[in-house]
Coordinates of C-alpha atoms and ligand atoms in Angstrom, one line a residue:
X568 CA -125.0 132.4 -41.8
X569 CA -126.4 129.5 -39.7
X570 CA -124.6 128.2 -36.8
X571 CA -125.5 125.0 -37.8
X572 CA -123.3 122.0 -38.8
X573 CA -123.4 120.2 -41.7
X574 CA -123.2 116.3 -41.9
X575 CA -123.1 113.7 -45.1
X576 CA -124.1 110.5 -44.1
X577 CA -123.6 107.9 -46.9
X578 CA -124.9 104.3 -46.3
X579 CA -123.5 101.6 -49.2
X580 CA -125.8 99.3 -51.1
X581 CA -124.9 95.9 -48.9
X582 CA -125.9 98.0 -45.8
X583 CA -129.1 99.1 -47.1
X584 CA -130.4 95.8 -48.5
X585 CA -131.9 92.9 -46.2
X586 CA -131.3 89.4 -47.7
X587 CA -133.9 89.3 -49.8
X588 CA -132.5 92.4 -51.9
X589 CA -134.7 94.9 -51.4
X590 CA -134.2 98.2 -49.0
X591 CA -133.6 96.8 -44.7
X592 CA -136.9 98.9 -43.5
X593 CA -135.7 97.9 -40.2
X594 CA -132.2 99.9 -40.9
X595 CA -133.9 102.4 -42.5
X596 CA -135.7 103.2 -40.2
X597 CA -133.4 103.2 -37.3
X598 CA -131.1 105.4 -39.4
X599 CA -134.3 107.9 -40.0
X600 CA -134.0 108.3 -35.9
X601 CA -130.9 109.0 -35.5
X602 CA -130.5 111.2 -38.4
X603 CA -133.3 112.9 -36.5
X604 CA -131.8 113.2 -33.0
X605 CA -128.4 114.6 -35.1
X606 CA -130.8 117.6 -36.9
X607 CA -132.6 117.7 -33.7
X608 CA -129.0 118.8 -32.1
X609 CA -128.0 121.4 -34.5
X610 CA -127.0 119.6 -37.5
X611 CA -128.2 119.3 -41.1
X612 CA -128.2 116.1 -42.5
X613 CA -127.6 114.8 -46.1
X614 CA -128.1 111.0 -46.8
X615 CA -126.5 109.7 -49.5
X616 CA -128.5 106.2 -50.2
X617 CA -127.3 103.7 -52.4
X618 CA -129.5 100.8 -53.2
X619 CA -131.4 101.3 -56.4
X620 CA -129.9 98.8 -58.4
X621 CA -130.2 96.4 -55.6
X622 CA -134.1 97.5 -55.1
X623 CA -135.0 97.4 -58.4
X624 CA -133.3 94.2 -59.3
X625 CA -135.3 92.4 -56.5
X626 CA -138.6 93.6 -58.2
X627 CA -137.8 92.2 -61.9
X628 CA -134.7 90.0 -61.1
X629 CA -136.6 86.9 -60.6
X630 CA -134.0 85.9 -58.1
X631 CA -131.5 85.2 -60.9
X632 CA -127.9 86.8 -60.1
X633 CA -127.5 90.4 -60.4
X634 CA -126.6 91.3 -64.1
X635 CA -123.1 92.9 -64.5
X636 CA -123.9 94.9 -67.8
X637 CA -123.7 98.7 -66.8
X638 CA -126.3 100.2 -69.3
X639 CA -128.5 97.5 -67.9
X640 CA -127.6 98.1 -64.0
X641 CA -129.0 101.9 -64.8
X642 CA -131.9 101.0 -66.4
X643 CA -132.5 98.6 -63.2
X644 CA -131.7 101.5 -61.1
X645 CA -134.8 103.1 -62.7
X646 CA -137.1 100.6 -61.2
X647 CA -134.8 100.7 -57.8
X648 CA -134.9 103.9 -56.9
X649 CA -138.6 105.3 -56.3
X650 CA -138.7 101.8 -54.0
X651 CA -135.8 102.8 -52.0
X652 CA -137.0 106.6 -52.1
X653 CA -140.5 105.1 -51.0
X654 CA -138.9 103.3 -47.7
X655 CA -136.8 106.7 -47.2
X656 CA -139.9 108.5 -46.8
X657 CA -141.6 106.0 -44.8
X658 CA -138.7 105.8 -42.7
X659 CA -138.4 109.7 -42.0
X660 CA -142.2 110.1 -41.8
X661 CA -142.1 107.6 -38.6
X662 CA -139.8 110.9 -37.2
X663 CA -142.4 113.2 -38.7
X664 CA -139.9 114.5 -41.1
X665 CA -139.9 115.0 -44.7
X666 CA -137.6 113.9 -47.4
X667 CA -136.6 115.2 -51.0
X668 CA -135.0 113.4 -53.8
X669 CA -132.0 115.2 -55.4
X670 CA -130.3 113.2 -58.0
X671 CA -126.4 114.0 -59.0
X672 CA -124.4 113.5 -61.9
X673 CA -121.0 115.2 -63.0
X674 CA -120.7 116.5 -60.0
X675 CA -117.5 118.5 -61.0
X676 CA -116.2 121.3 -62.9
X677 CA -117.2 120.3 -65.6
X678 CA -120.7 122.1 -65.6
X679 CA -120.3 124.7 -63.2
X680 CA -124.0 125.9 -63.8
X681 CA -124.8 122.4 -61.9
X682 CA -122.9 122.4 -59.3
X683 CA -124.1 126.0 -57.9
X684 CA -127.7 124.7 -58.4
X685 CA -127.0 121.8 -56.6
X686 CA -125.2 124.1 -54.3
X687 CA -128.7 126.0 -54.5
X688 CA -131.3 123.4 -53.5
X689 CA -129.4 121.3 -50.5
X690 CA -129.8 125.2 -49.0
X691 CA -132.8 125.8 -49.8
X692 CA -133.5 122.4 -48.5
X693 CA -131.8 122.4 -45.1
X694 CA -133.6 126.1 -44.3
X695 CA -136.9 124.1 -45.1
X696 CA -136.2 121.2 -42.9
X697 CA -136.2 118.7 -45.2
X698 CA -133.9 115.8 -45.4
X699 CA -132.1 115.4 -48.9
X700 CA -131.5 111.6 -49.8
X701 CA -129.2 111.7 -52.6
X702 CA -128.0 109.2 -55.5
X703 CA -126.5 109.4 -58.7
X704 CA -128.7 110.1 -61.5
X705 CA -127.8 106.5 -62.7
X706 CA -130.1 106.7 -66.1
X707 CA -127.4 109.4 -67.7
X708 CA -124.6 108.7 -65.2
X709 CA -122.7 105.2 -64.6
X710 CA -119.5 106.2 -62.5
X711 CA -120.3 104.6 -59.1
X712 CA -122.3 102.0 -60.4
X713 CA -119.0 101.1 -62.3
X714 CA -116.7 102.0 -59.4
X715 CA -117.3 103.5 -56.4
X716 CA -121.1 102.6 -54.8
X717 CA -121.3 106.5 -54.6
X718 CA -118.4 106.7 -52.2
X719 CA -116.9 109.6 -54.1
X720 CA -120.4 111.1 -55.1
X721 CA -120.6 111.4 -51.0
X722 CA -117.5 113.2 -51.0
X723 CA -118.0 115.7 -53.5
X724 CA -121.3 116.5 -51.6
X725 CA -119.1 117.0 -48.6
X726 CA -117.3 119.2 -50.1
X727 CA -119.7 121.0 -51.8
X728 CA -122.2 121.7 -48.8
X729 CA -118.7 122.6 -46.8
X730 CA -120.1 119.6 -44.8
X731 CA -118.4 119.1 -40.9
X732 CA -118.5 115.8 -40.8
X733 CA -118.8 113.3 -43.5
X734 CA -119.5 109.4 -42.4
X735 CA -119.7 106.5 -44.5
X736 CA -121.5 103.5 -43.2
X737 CA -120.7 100.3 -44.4
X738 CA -120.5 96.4 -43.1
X739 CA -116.9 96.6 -41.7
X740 CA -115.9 98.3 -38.7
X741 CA -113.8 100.7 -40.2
X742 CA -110.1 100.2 -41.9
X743 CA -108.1 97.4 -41.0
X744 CA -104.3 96.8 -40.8
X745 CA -105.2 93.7 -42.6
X746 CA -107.9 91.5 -43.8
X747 CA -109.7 90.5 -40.1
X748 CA -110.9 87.2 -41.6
X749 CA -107.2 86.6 -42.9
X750 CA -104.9 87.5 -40.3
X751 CA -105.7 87.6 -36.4
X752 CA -103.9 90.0 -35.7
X753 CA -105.2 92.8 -37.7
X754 CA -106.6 95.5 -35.5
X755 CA -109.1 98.8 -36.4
X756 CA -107.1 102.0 -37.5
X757 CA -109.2 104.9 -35.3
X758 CA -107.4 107.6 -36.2
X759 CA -105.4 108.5 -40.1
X760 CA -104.1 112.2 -40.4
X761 CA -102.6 111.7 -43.8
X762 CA -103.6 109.0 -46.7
X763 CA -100.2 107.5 -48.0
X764 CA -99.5 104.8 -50.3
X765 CA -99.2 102.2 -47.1
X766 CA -103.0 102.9 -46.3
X767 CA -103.3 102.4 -49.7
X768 CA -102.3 99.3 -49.4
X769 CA -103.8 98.2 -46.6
X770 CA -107.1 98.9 -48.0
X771 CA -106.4 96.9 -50.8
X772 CA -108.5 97.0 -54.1
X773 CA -112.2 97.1 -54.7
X774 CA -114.3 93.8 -53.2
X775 CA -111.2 92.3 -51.8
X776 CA -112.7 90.3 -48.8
X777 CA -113.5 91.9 -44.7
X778 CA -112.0 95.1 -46.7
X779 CA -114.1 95.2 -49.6
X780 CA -114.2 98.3 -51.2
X781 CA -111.9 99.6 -48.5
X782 CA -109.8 101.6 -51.3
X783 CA -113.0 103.7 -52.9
X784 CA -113.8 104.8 -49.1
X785 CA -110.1 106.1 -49.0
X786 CA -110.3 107.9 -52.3
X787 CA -113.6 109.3 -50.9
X788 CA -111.6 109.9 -47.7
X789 CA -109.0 112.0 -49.1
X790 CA -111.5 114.3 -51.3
X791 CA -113.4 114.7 -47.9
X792 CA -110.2 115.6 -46.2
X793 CA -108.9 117.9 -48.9
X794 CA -111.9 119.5 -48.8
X795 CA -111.4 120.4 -45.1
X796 CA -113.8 117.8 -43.6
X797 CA -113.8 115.1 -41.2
X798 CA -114.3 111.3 -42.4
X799 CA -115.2 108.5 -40.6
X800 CA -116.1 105.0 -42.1
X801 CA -117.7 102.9 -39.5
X802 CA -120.2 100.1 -39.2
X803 CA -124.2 100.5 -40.5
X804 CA -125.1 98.3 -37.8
X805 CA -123.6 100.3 -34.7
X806 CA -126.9 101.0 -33.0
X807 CA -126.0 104.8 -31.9
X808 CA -123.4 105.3 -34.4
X809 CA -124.1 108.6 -34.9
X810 CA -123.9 110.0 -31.3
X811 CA -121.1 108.0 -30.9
X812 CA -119.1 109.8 -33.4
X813 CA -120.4 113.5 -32.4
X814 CA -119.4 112.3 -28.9
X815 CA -116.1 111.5 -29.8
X816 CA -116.4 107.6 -29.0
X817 CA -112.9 106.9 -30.9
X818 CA -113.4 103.6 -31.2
X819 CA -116.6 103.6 -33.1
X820 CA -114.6 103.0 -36.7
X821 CA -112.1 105.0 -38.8
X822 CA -111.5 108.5 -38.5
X823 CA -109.2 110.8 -41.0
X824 CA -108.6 114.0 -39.7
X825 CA -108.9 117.4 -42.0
X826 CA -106.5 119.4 -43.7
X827 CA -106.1 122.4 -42.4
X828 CA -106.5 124.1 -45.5
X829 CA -109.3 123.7 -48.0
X830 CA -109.0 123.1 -52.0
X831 CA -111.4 125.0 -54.0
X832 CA -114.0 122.8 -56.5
X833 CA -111.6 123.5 -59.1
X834 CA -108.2 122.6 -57.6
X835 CA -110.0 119.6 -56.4
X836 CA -110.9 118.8 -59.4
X837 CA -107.4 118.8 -60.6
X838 CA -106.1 117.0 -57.9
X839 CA -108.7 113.8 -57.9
X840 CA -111.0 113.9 -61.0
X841 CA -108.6 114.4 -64.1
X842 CA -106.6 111.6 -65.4
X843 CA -103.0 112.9 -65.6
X844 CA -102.0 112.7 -69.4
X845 CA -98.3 113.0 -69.0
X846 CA -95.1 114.0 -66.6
X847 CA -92.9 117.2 -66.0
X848 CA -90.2 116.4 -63.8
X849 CA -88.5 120.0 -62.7
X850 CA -85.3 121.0 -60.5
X851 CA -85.2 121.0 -56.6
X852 CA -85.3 124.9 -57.2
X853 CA -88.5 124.6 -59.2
X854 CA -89.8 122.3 -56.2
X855 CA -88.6 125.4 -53.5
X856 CA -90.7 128.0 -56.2
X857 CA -94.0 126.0 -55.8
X858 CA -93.9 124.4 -52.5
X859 CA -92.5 127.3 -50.4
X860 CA -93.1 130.1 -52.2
X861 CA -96.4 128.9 -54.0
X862 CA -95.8 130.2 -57.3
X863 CA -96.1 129.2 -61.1
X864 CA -94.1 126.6 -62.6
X865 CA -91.9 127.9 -64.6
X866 CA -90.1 126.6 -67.9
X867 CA -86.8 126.9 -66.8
X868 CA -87.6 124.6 -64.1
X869 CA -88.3 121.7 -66.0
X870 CA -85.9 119.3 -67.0
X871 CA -88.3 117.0 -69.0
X872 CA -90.8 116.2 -70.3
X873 CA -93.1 112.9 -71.2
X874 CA -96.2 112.0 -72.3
X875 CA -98.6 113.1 -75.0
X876 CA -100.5 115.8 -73.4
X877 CA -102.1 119.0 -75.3
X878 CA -102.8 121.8 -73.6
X879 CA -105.3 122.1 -70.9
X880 CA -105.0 119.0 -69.4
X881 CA -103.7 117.5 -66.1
X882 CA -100.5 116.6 -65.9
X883 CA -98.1 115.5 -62.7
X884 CA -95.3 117.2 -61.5
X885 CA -92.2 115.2 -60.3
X886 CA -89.1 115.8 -58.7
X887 CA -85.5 114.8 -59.0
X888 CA -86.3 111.0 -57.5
X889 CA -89.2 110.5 -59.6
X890 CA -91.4 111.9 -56.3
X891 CA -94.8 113.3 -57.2
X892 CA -94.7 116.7 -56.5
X893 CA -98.0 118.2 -57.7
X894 CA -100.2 118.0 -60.7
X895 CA -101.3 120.9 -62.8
X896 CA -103.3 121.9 -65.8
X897 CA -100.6 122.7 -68.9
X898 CA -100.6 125.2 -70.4
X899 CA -98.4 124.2 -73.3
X900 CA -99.0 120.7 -75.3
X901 CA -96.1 118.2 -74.8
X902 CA -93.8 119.1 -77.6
X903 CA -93.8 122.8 -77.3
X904 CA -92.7 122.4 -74.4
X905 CA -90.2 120.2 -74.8
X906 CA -88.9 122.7 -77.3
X907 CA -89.3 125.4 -74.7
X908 CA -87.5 123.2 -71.8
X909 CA -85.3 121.1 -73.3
X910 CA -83.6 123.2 -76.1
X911 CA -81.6 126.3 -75.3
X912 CA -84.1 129.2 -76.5
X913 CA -86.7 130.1 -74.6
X914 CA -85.4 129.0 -71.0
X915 CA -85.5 132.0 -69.6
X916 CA -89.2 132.6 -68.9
X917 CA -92.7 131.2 -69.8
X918 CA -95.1 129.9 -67.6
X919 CA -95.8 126.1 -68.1
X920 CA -98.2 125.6 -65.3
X921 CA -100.0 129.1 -63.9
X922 CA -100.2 128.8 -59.8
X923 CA -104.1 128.5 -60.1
X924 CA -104.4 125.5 -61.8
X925 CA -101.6 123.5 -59.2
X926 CA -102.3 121.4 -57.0
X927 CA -99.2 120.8 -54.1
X928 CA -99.2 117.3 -53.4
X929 CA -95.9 116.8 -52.3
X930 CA -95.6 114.1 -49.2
X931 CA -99.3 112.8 -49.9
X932 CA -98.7 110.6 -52.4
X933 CA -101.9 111.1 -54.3
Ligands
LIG2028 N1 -126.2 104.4 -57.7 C1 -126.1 103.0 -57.5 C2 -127.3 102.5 -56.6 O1 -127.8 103.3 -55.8 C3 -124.8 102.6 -56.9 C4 -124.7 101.3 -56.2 C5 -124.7 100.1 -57.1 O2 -124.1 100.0 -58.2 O3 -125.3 99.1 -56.7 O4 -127.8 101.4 -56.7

């Protein structure tokens, strides 16, 4: 096993791009150093580039508005991406070192097949010495381009390399207590040890002003961190940004601490990727059984039931106030168990949720 670190690096699409659209060479290549230095000091290095769509629609755009279509932002993606690969290269080549495309999609559970082969190459690429630079496979994929600007396809790479350190770079400082342009007094969070809802809040929704796209960093933040690695979001154009996080500079942008514990790919899986399809709420005795003692939930713990779920898929798990609890695969559909809770019978016994497909969430408000 190498002694070497592991670091994800993911720079957003507005960082990336210069004002006429196309990839910042200048920022490229300044990245390419210190990416260098940072493998030259023990650590391998994903980069997680967005930027395509941005590249490609400065080739054919005509410098008409960027479309908003999705099925024609990855075909545009198609054109972007050997551009921005292209300056990649040229940028790491200036450091003598050499890059290799990997292109993700469905990162998840899903299709476990492709998540050990992915698993597979960024080894067989680090032991090489070559740099990854990674984006989603945007011609059979639209997630980020819809949502997150690969944020979360950075954090499942994180979690998946069992990175040390996982930075986004973006152009704000890091998380605000408010919206800096709004309000004077809003000052940089450096430090988070747990994502709650008032963080939540804070960062606000997607493309809301300074803190645009503040609240798909903290969903990427808390995969990261529930996968047992450190976050930090701080500014693209911190000259040195990367020294100054591995030298602990704590005011360089936003950094969330790691659980202690990390969730396996599938319990992480349950936890952020599955929409929940219905509620169980269960007893404080029930809550004791699975938070303390980590065990299955049973059915005579559950004292209803709502929802329209089948069996298999993701439901949450709340307590006696309505508090989320935990979220779980069933393994019953809705109205059996119903039956099996809520009607004298078969209250006894019966496992409703098996301890391997639960995910405690208690206190993190997921
Ligand atoms: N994968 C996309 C890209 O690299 C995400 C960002 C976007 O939608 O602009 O361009």
């Amino acid at each position: 096993m190498s002694a070497r670190k592991r670091l994800v690096l993911k720079i957003g699409s507005s960082s990336v791009t210069s004002d006429d659209g196309g990839p910042d060479r200048e920022l490229l290549d300044r990245l390419a150093r210190e990416v260098h230095d940072q493998m030259n000091e023990g650590w391998d290095v994903v980069v997680v580039s967005s930027g395509a769509v941005a590249a490609g629609w400065a080739a054919i755009g005509e410098g008409k508005a960027r479309p908003v279509d999705p099925g024609l932002l990855q075909a545009v993606s198609s054109v972007g991406q050997h551009r921005l690969m292209s300056e990649w290269a040229d940028a790491f080549a200036s450091v003598d070192r050499t890059v290799g495309q990997v292109l993700l999609a469905r990162l998840g559970e899903a299709d476990r097949q492709q998540y050990l082969h992915a698993e597979q190459t960024f080894a067989h690429l680090f032991a090489l010495g070559v740099v990854p630079i990674v984006n989603e496979n945007d011609a059979v994929a639209d997630d980020e381009i819809r949502f997150g600007d690969n944020d979360r396809l950075a954090a499942l790479v994180a979690h998946l390399i069992r990175a040390d350190r996982f930075v986004m770079l973006t152009d704000a400082a890091g998380l605000f207590t408010a919206d800096p342009r709004l309000d004077a007094d809003a000052s940089l969070i450096q430090e988070v040890s747990e994502i709650d809802r008032s963080l939540e809040l804070v960062a606000g929704g997607p493309g809301e002003g300074a803190t645009g796209g503040m609240a798909s960093k903290l969903a990427a933040a808390r995969i990261a961190t529930w996968s047992g690695v450190e976050t930090v979001i701080a500014d693209a154009r911190n000259v040195g940004v990367l020294a100054a996080i591995e030298g602990g500079n704590a005011s360089v942008g936003t950094t969330f601490h790691p659980r202690s514990s990390r969730l396996s790919a599938h319990k992480l899986w349950i936890a952020f990727a599955l929409g929940s399809r219905g509620q169980i709420s269960i007893d404080a005795g029930a809550i004791r059984a699975l938070v303390s003692e980590g065990g299955s939930l049973l059915a005579v713990g559950v004292v209803g039931v709502d929802g329209d779920f089948t069996s298999g898929d993701a439901v949450e798990i709340l307590g006696p106030d309505g508090e989320l609890v935990a979220k779980g695969l069933s393994q019953l559909d809705a109205s059996t168990s119903k039956n099996w809770t809520l009607t004298s019978g078969e209250q006894t016994g019966g496992v409703v949720i098996h301890r391997d497909d639960l995910v405690i969430l208690a206190g993190s408000d997921v």
